[in-house]
């Protein structure tokens, strides 16, 4: 799997990406801190012709994965051609070189309603970026936190909102809405925390997080026809909702056939506690060399595909629901830990339990096996449930 260009600064501390022997301890700690669950195990449900596949030894992604990576990087302007095309949309704040960004504005403040158009907004606790880019009046040091309360920020079109660290930025009871043709960046050790807030982003281009963290607490993040990319970062949800979907919006001029509403998380940990993650009509959600952790949470794919490559999946009292011909793939030793052992399975009106076949397809995960360790496949299932235990 080709790694994107980035600073490579050590950031991630989530232990799911460490050796498998270290993972169960973290899961138990997270379970102890989580709210009480209504079920005692995890499960995977397949409906409407959905599929589940595990290929532990397959570590060479194909054309679909390469296309998703290219689309994400292009939309986020993180490769040469993507940066060149973005310059056509951000001419109002280009540097003399005609391609990079200059003259950022610092206009964000709490208890305010702000609307921006054709602007470059920089949020940084210590300033930088070639101008006075401090926000919220916190200028004492690069580590001084930035807190924005009850802010309503609307980015209409052709804006870049850049949270540049190192900085701790909190949005409390705030709303950030990005319309068409906008970019949202988190870089260089930014820790962006949303509490009781809402992030809406629709109709291109991209959210990109590099060497940073994004956390949601009792918040909602919605992405409609937007590419999401993260590298060497952490995304965490607590009692929150992450909803990514495609409404079929056409790609902007110069981007036709080059971008798609995909999600690529590389070397990134995605963790959810008491939360809901939904992907609808998303061509591919790709996790590479990172991890996915669900504690008392639900992950739902609707006519969408998700693939984990070299990325362990941790489950505790959680559910993965696949609807409308969705697919979920575990590749390259992406083992399911926590609750990952097949205790029982049902297919239509028949049941397969430990010690019996009971109508299971011949390639189905075997009872007593750990998902992701050995090859298995459930293709085009109208109705199938896989029940998992530790």
Tab-separated table of C-alpha atoms in Angstrom:
chain	number	residue	atom	x	y	z
A	1	UNK	CA	0.000	0.000	0.000
A	2	UNK	CA	1.527	3.287	-1.110
A	3	UNK	CA	1.935	5.727	1.736
A	4	UNK	CA	1.036	9.373	1.111
A	5	UNK	CA	3.480	12.201	1.419
A	6	UNK	CA	3.511	13.696	4.916
A	7	UNK	CA	5.626	14.875	7.763
A	8	UNK	CA	5.642	11.477	9.444
A	9	UNK	CA	5.780	13.040	12.895
A	10	UNK	CA	4.972	10.492	15.621
A	11	UNK	CA	1.477	11.177	16.893
A	12	UNK	CA	-0.736	8.154	17.190
A	13	UNK	CA	-0.927	6.542	20.614
A	14	UNK	CA	-3.811	4.090	20.102
A	15	UNK	CA	-2.611	0.583	20.909
A	16	UNK	CA	-4.778	-1.214	18.367
A	17	UNK	CA	-2.038	-0.706	15.830
A	18	UNK	CA	0.537	-2.326	18.116
A	19	UNK	CA	1.226	-6.021	18.559
A	20	UNK	CA	-1.884	-8.167	18.916
A	21	UNK	CA	-0.917	-9.171	22.431
A	22	UNK	CA	-1.286	-5.563	23.584
A	23	UNK	CA	-4.717	-5.026	22.100
A	24	UNK	CA	-7.036	-6.833	24.566
A	25	UNK	CA	-5.817	-4.734	27.504
A	26	UNK	CA	-6.766	-1.512	25.739
A	27	UNK	CA	-10.141	-2.918	24.791
A	28	UNK	CA	-10.903	-3.831	28.392
A	29	UNK	CA	-9.961	-0.336	29.555
A	30	UNK	CA	-12.211	1.225	26.931
A	31	UNK	CA	-15.070	-1.080	27.854
A	32	UNK	CA	-14.738	-0.139	31.513
A	33	UNK	CA	-15.006	3.535	30.584
A	34	UNK	CA	-17.916	3.033	28.193
A	35	UNK	CA	-21.596	3.362	29.122
A	36	UNK	CA	-23.470	0.137	29.970
A	37	UNK	CA	-24.275	-1.963	26.921
A	38	UNK	CA	-27.612	-3.599	26.156
A	39	UNK	CA	-26.013	-6.653	24.577
A	40	UNK	CA	-23.199	-8.905	25.706
A	41	UNK	CA	-21.478	-9.543	22.391
A	42	UNK	CA	-20.886	-8.175	18.908
A	43	UNK	CA	-22.319	-9.244	15.579
A	44	UNK	CA	-22.121	-8.724	11.834
A	45	UNK	CA	-25.396	-8.592	9.913
A	46	UNK	CA	-25.665	-8.937	6.149
A	47	UNK	CA	-28.826	-7.941	4.308
A	48	UNK	CA	-29.938	-7.329	0.738
A	49	UNK	CA	-27.151	-9.114	-1.124
A	50	UNK	CA	-24.240	-7.912	1.022
A	51	UNK	CA	-20.848	-9.596	1.331
A	52	UNK	CA	-18.162	-10.292	3.929
A	53	UNK	CA	-14.675	-11.432	2.947
A	54	UNK	CA	-11.471	-12.222	4.834
A	55	UNK	CA	-8.138	-12.808	3.071
A	56	UNK	CA	-5.314	-12.689	5.592
A	57	UNK	CA	-2.506	-13.256	3.085
A	58	UNK	CA	-3.728	-10.765	0.477
A	59	UNK	CA	-1.566	-7.674	0.903
A	60	UNK	CA	-1.436	-6.274	-2.637
A	61	UNK	CA	-4.352	-3.890	-3.224
A	62	UNK	CA	-5.901	-3.760	-6.658
A	63	UNK	CA	-7.106	-1.125	-9.069
A	64	UNK	CA	-10.144	-0.102	-7.007
A	65	UNK	CA	-7.992	0.684	-3.984
A	66	UNK	CA	-5.449	2.601	-6.055
A	67	UNK	CA	-8.226	4.619	-7.667
A	68	UNK	CA	-9.691	5.521	-4.265
A	69	UNK	CA	-6.298	6.664	-2.990
A	70	UNK	CA	-5.710	8.811	-6.060
A	71	UNK	CA	-9.186	10.334	-5.824
A	72	UNK	CA	-8.721	11.251	-2.156
A	73	UNK	CA	-5.299	12.832	-2.679
A	74	UNK	CA	-6.459	14.719	-5.767
A	75	UNK	CA	-9.529	16.141	-4.016
A	76	UNK	CA	-7.444	17.171	-1.000
A	77	UNK	CA	-4.830	18.825	-3.263
A	78	UNK	CA	-2.125	16.681	-1.695
A	79	UNK	CA	-0.482	15.657	-4.948
A	80	UNK	CA	0.936	17.797	-7.685
A	81	UNK	CA	-1.967	17.624	-10.106
A	82	UNK	CA	-4.543	18.166	-7.367
A	83	UNK	CA	-2.699	21.241	-6.119
A	84	UNK	CA	-2.545	22.665	-9.635
A	85	UNK	CA	-6.261	22.211	-10.199
A	86	UNK	CA	-7.077	23.772	-6.824
A	87	UNK	CA	-5.200	26.904	-7.899
A	88	UNK	CA	-7.969	27.519	-10.431
A	89	UNK	CA	-10.454	27.829	-7.560
A	90	UNK	CA	-8.422	29.795	-4.992
A	91	UNK	CA	-6.891	32.571	-7.098
A	92	UNK	CA	-8.040	35.210	-4.618
A	93	UNK	CA	-5.441	34.070	-2.103
A	94	UNK	CA	-2.620	32.545	-4.134
A	95	UNK	CA	1.035	33.324	-3.466
A	96	UNK	CA	3.239	34.833	-6.181
A	97	UNK	CA	4.227	31.306	-7.231
A	98	UNK	CA	0.654	30.872	-8.485
A	99	UNK	CA	-0.031	27.586	-6.728
A	100	UNK	CA	0.472	27.754	-2.937
A	101	UNK	CA	-1.711	29.683	-0.488
A	102	UNK	CA	-0.881	33.046	1.072
A	103	UNK	CA	-2.432	35.852	3.131
A	104	UNK	CA	-4.631	33.843	5.490
A	105	UNK	CA	-7.297	35.627	7.496
A	106	UNK	CA	-7.994	35.288	11.193
A	107	UNK	CA	-11.638	36.138	11.711
A	108	UNK	CA	-13.080	33.348	13.836
A	109	UNK	CA	-14.439	34.142	17.246
A	110	UNK	CA	-16.945	32.739	19.668
A	111	UNK	CA	-20.548	33.893	20.029
A	112	UNK	CA	-20.531	35.064	16.410
A	113	UNK	CA	-22.117	34.316	13.062
A	114	UNK	CA	-19.563	34.364	10.262
A	115	UNK	CA	-19.976	33.826	6.531
A	116	UNK	CA	-17.020	33.474	4.188
A	117	UNK	CA	-16.649	33.323	0.441
A	118	UNK	CA	-13.432	32.935	-1.577
A	119	UNK	CA	-11.372	33.153	1.619
A	120	UNK	CA	-8.386	31.497	3.244
A	121	UNK	CA	-9.021	31.107	6.988
A	122	UNK	CA	-6.229	29.969	9.284
A	123	UNK	CA	-6.751	28.879	12.898
A	124	UNK	CA	-3.492	28.648	14.836
A	125	UNK	CA	-2.823	29.098	18.553
A	126	UNK	CA	0.584	30.644	17.973
A	127	UNK	CA	0.137	32.505	14.714
A	128	UNK	CA	2.074	31.776	11.557
A	129	UNK	CA	1.329	31.337	7.906
A	130	UNK	CA	2.766	34.693	6.898
A	131	UNK	CA	0.297	36.891	8.775
A	132	UNK	CA	-1.283	37.458	12.146
A	133	UNK	CA	-3.195	34.204	12.140
A	134	UNK	CA	-4.070	33.834	15.796
A	135	UNK	CA	-7.675	33.144	16.653
A	136	UNK	CA	-9.840	33.678	19.692
A	137	UNK	CA	-7.411	35.998	21.450
A	138	UNK	CA	-5.140	33.210	22.715
A	139	UNK	CA	-1.634	34.306	21.738
A	140	UNK	CA	0.441	33.593	24.836
A	141	UNK	CA	2.198	30.525	23.417
A	142	UNK	CA	1.905	27.965	20.631
A	143	UNK	CA	0.265	25.566	23.101
A	144	UNK	CA	-2.370	27.996	24.367
A	145	UNK	CA	-5.793	26.457	23.686
A	146	UNK	CA	-8.294	28.039	21.342
A	147	UNK	CA	-11.946	27.766	22.415
A	148	UNK	CA	-14.789	28.891	20.178
A	149	UNK	CA	-18.238	28.810	21.760
A	150	UNK	CA	-21.628	29.244	20.086
A	151	UNK	CA	-20.015	30.073	16.765
A	152	UNK	CA	-21.926	29.690	13.503
A	153	UNK	CA	-19.470	29.552	10.605
A	154	UNK	CA	-20.686	29.188	7.022
A	155	UNK	CA	-18.206	28.730	4.194
A	156	UNK	CA	-20.127	29.277	0.979
A	157	UNK	CA	-17.681	28.261	-1.759
A	158	UNK	CA	-14.009	28.336	-2.757
A	159	UNK	CA	-12.789	28.614	0.845
A	160	UNK	CA	-9.927	26.933	2.675
A	161	UNK	CA	-10.310	26.468	6.440
A	162	UNK	CA	-6.970	25.393	7.882
A	163	UNK	CA	-6.377	24.386	11.504
A	164	UNK	CA	-2.598	24.537	11.779
A	165	UNK	CA	-0.946	23.189	14.910
A	166	UNK	CA	0.534	22.532	17.207
A	167	UNK	CA	-2.709	23.681	18.767
A	168	UNK	CA	-5.645	22.493	20.846
A	169	UNK	CA	-8.844	23.890	19.334
A	170	UNK	CA	-12.286	23.352	20.851
A	171	UNK	CA	-15.635	24.040	19.204
A	172	UNK	CA	-18.331	24.140	21.866
A	173	UNK	CA	-22.017	24.301	20.875
A	174	UNK	CA	-20.975	25.522	17.453
A	175	UNK	CA	-21.872	24.826	13.832
A	176	UNK	CA	-19.461	24.743	10.917
A	177	UNK	CA	-21.082	24.434	7.484
A	178	UNK	CA	-19.066	24.078	4.300
A	179	UNK	CA	-20.820	24.352	0.959
A	180	UNK	CA	-19.488	23.462	-2.456
A	181	UNK	CA	-15.839	23.618	-3.498
A	182	UNK	CA	-14.231	24.033	-0.078
A	183	UNK	CA	-11.239	22.497	1.679
A	184	UNK	CA	-10.859	21.713	5.393
A	185	UNK	CA	-7.360	20.923	6.693
A	186	UNK	CA	-6.006	19.764	10.065
A	187	UNK	CA	-2.203	19.691	10.120
A	188	UNK	CA	0.947	19.712	12.216
A	189	UNK	CA	-0.363	18.436	15.548
A	190	UNK	CA	-3.780	20.068	15.597
A	191	UNK	CA	-6.177	18.590	18.150
A	192	UNK	CA	-9.652	19.676	17.069
A	193	UNK	CA	-12.424	18.793	19.524
A	194	UNK	CA	-16.142	19.237	18.830
A	195	UNK	CA	-18.473	19.192	21.825
A	196	UNK	CA	-22.205	19.498	21.333
A	197	UNK	CA	-21.427	20.779	17.849
A	198	UNK	CA	-22.172	20.037	14.220
A	199	UNK	CA	-19.930	19.838	11.154
A	200	UNK	CA	-21.675	19.823	7.763
A	201	UNK	CA	-19.689	19.528	4.537
A	202	UNK	CA	-21.334	19.076	1.136
A	203	UNK	CA	-20.486	18.941	-2.578
A	204	UNK	CA	-16.693	18.701	-2.636
A	205	UNK	CA	-13.849	19.005	-2.121
A	206	UNK	CA	-12.198	17.367	0.906
A	207	UNK	CA	-11.448	17.058	4.602
A	208	UNK	CA	-7.772	16.229	5.116
A	209	UNK	CA	-6.097	15.517	8.470
A	210	UNK	CA	-2.343	14.995	8.694
A	211	UNK	CA	-0.433	14.432	11.936
A	212	UNK	CA	-3.500	15.608	13.841
A	213	UNK	CA	-6.556	14.458	15.747
A	214	UNK	CA	-10.280	15.071	15.372
A	215	UNK	CA	-12.609	14.192	18.238
A	216	UNK	CA	-16.387	14.431	18.498
A	217	UNK	CA	-18.334	14.362	21.748
A	218	UNK	CA	-22.128	14.488	21.540
A	219	UNK	CA	-21.648	15.937	18.075
A	220	UNK	CA	-22.576	15.225	14.466
A	221	UNK	CA	-20.326	15.212	11.408
A	222	UNK	CA	-22.002	14.894	8.013
A	223	UNK	CA	-20.191	14.637	4.684
A	224	UNK	CA	-22.165	14.666	1.420
A	225	UNK	CA	-20.171	14.054	-1.758
A	226	UNK	CA	-16.929	14.899	0.034
A	227	UNK	CA	-13.617	13.048	0.049
A	228	UNK	CA	-12.117	12.350	3.488
A	229	UNK	CA	-8.403	11.681	3.902
A	230	UNK	CA	-6.298	11.186	7.029
A	231	UNK	CA	-2.653	10.268	7.503
A	232	UNK	CA	-0.875	9.579	10.803
A	233	UNK	CA	-3.890	10.863	12.701
A	234	UNK	CA	-6.614	9.893	15.166
A	235	UNK	CA	-10.380	10.243	14.721
A	236	UNK	CA	-12.467	9.518	17.810
A	237	UNK	CA	-16.184	9.666	18.501
A	238	UNK	CA	-18.011	9.594	21.829
A	239	UNK	CA	-21.806	9.528	21.805
A	240	UNK	CA	-21.658	11.043	18.338
A	241	UNK	CA	-22.678	10.410	14.730
A	242	UNK	CA	-20.462	10.247	11.646
A	243	UNK	CA	-22.527	10.209	8.445
A	244	UNK	CA	-20.854	10.100	5.033
A	245	UNK	CA	-22.935	9.694	1.912
A	246	UNK	CA	-23.154	10.509	-1.755
A	247	UNK	CA	-26.149	12.314	-3.205
A	248	UNK	CA	-24.710	12.069	-6.691
A	249	UNK	CA	-23.470	15.646	-6.969
A	250	UNK	CA	-21.353	16.041	-10.117
A	251	UNK	CA	-17.668	16.716	-9.706
A	252	UNK	CA	-16.689	20.375	-10.269
A	253	UNK	CA	-15.076	21.540	-13.477
A	254	UNK	CA	-11.507	20.258	-13.945
A	255	UNK	CA	-12.234	17.437	-11.507
A	256	UNK	CA	-14.485	15.250	-13.655
A	257	UNK	CA	-13.415	11.630	-13.443
A	258	UNK	CA	-10.593	12.444	-11.004
A	259	UNK	CA	-12.371	12.635	-7.634
A	260	UNK	CA	-15.002	10.620	-5.791
A	261	UNK	CA	-16.659	10.768	-2.350
A	262	UNK	CA	-14.275	8.174	-0.921
A	263	UNK	CA	-12.666	7.884	2.512
A	264	UNK	CA	-9.011	6.885	2.904
A	265	UNK	CA	-7.525	6.632	6.392
A	266	UNK	CA	-3.824	5.731	6.284
A	267	UNK	CA	-1.792	5.036	9.429
A	268	UNK	CA	-4.802	6.413	11.290
A	269	UNK	CA	-6.888	5.125	14.196
A	270	UNK	CA	-10.668	5.462	14.028
A	271	UNK	CA	-12.362	4.806	17.383
A	272	UNK	CA	-16.026	5.099	18.359
A	273	UNK	CA	-17.648	4.730	21.775
A	274	UNK	CA	-21.431	4.828	22.088
A	275	UNK	CA	-21.593	6.195	18.554
A	276	UNK	CA	-23.054	5.602	15.101
A	277	UNK	CA	-21.073	5.544	11.865
A	278	UNK	CA	-23.042	5.408	8.613
A	279	UNK	CA	-21.733	5.269	5.033
A	280	UNK	CA	-24.356	5.437	2.267
A	281	UNK	CA	-23.543	5.165	-1.432
A	282	UNK	CA	-19.837	5.591	-0.688
A	283	UNK	CA	-17.722	3.759	-3.292
A	284	UNK	CA	-14.964	2.800	-0.861
A	285	UNK	CA	-13.953	3.415	2.743
A	286	UNK	CA	-10.316	2.348	2.913
A	287	UNK	CA	-8.287	1.847	6.103
A	288	UNK	CA	-4.609	1.047	5.615
A	289	UNK	CA	-2.033	0.356	8.328
A	290	UNK	CA	-4.282	1.812	11.016
A	291	UNK	CA	-7.105	0.477	13.176
A	292	UNK	CA	-10.847	0.568	13.702
A	293	UNK	CA	-12.354	0.279	17.184
A	294	UNK	CA	-16.071	0.063	17.980
A	295	UNK	CA	-17.211	0.048	21.606
A	296	UNK	CA	-20.973	0.021	22.232
A	297	UNK	CA	-21.281	1.398	18.716
A	298	UNK	CA	-22.794	0.617	15.331
A	299	UNK	CA	-21.213	0.760	11.891
A	300	UNK	CA	-23.693	0.685	9.013
A	301	UNK	CA	-22.874	0.421	5.324
A	302	UNK	CA	-25.662	1.069	2.809
A	303	UNK	CA	-24.702	0.324	-0.785
A	304	UNK	CA	-21.112	0.997	0.259
A	305	UNK	CA	-17.815	-0.845	0.627
A	306	UNK	CA	-15.281	-0.816	3.459
A	307	UNK	CA	-11.884	-2.506	3.390
A	308	UNK	CA	-9.267	-2.890	6.121
A	309	UNK	CA	-5.691	-3.563	5.001
A	310	UNK	CA	-3.196	-4.321	7.758
A	311	UNK	CA	-5.627	-2.692	10.177
A	312	UNK	CA	-7.004	-4.614	13.177
A	313	UNK	CA	-10.683	-4.286	14.022
A	314	UNK	CA	-11.645	-4.117	17.700
A	315	UNK	CA	-15.237	-4.920	18.650
A	316	UNK	CA	-16.936	-4.709	22.033
A	317	UNK	CA	-20.722	-4.870	22.288
A	318	UNK	CA	-20.991	-3.476	18.786
A	319	UNK	CA	-22.636	-4.209	15.473
A	320	UNK	CA	-21.600	-4.025	11.835
A	321	UNK	CA	-24.645	-3.846	9.560
A	322	UNK	CA	-24.318	-4.329	5.805
A	323	UNK	CA	-27.333	-3.325	3.705
A	324	UNK	CA	-28.183	-3.033	0.009
A	325	UNK	CA	-25.318	-4.978	-1.553
A	326	UNK	CA	-22.638	-3.536	0.714
A	327	UNK	CA	-19.313	-5.265	1.282
A	328	UNK	CA	-16.855	-5.478	4.163
A	329	UNK	CA	-13.338	-6.830	3.641
A	330	UNK	CA	-10.538	-7.849	6.002
A	331	UNK	CA	-7.206	-8.072	4.189
A	332	UNK	CA	-3.541	-8.458	5.060
A	333	UNK	CA	-3.876	-9.720	8.652
A	334	UNK	CA	-6.685	-7.339	9.615
A	335	UNK	CA	-7.736	-9.492	12.538
A	336	UNK	CA	-10.890	-8.899	14.592
A	337	UNK	CA	-9.992	-8.635	18.289
A	338	UNK	CA	-11.942	-8.060	21.482
A	339	UNK	CA	-15.017	-9.968	20.354
A	340	UNK	CA	-13.886	-11.598	17.145
A	341	UNK	CA	-14.516	-15.331	17.535
A	342	UNK	CA	-17.471	-16.809	15.656
A	343	UNK	CA	-19.832	-18.208	18.301
A	344	UNK	CA	-22.796	-18.850	16.007
A	345	UNK	CA	-24.208	-17.838	12.657
A	346	UNK	CA	-27.594	-17.854	10.981
A	347	UNK	CA	-28.342	-17.977	7.283
A	348	UNK	CA	-31.986	-17.413	6.353
A	349	UNK	CA	-34.063	-19.778	8.498
A	350	UNK	CA	-31.186	-22.112	9.301
A	351	UNK	CA	-28.561	-21.786	11.996
A	352	UNK	CA	-24.939	-22.869	12.192
A	353	UNK	CA	-23.479	-23.220	15.685
A	354	UNK	CA	-20.320	-24.678	17.085
A	355	UNK	CA	-20.281	-28.329	16.198
A	356	UNK	CA	-22.663	-28.213	13.237
A	357	UNK	CA	-22.878	-26.941	9.665
A	358	UNK	CA	-26.590	-26.018	9.636
A	359	UNK	CA	-26.835	-24.574	6.122
A	360	UNK	CA	-23.728	-22.422	6.198
A	361	UNK	CA	-22.120	-21.708	2.812
A	362	UNK	CA	-18.912	-23.737	2.402
A	363	UNK	CA	-16.755	-20.605	2.458
A	364	UNK	CA	-18.429	-19.106	5.553
A	365	UNK	CA	-16.364	-18.294	8.652
A	366	UNK	CA	-16.069	-21.487	10.673
A	367	UNK	CA	-17.615	-21.610	14.149
A	368	UNK	CA	-14.878	-21.123	16.716
A	369	UNK	CA	-12.623	-19.278	14.292
A	370	UNK	CA	-11.373	-15.724	14.694
A	371	UNK	CA	-12.413	-13.377	11.906
A	372	UNK	CA	-9.508	-12.171	9.847
A	373	UNK	CA	-7.132	-14.996	10.761
A	374	UNK	CA	-8.110	-17.364	7.960
A	375	UNK	CA	-9.765	-16.943	4.597
A	376	UNK	CA	-13.561	-16.913	4.426
A	377	UNK	CA	-16.262	-15.376	2.286
A	378	UNK	CA	-19.980	-14.695	2.349
A	379	UNK	CA	-21.069	-13.367	-1.026
A	380	UNK	CA	-24.408	-11.804	-1.918
A	381	UNK	CA	-26.165	-12.694	1.310
A	382	UNK	CA	-29.830	-11.690	1.539
A	383	UNK	CA	-29.892	-12.569	5.230
A	384	UNK	CA	-26.993	-13.653	7.406
A	385	UNK	CA	-25.938	-12.988	10.989
A	386	UNK	CA	-22.518	-13.714	12.468
A	387	UNK	CA	-22.433	-13.685	16.276
A	388	UNK	CA	-19.064	-12.928	17.876
A	389	UNK	CA	-17.626	-13.464	21.343
A	390	UNK	CA	-14.161	-12.983	22.921
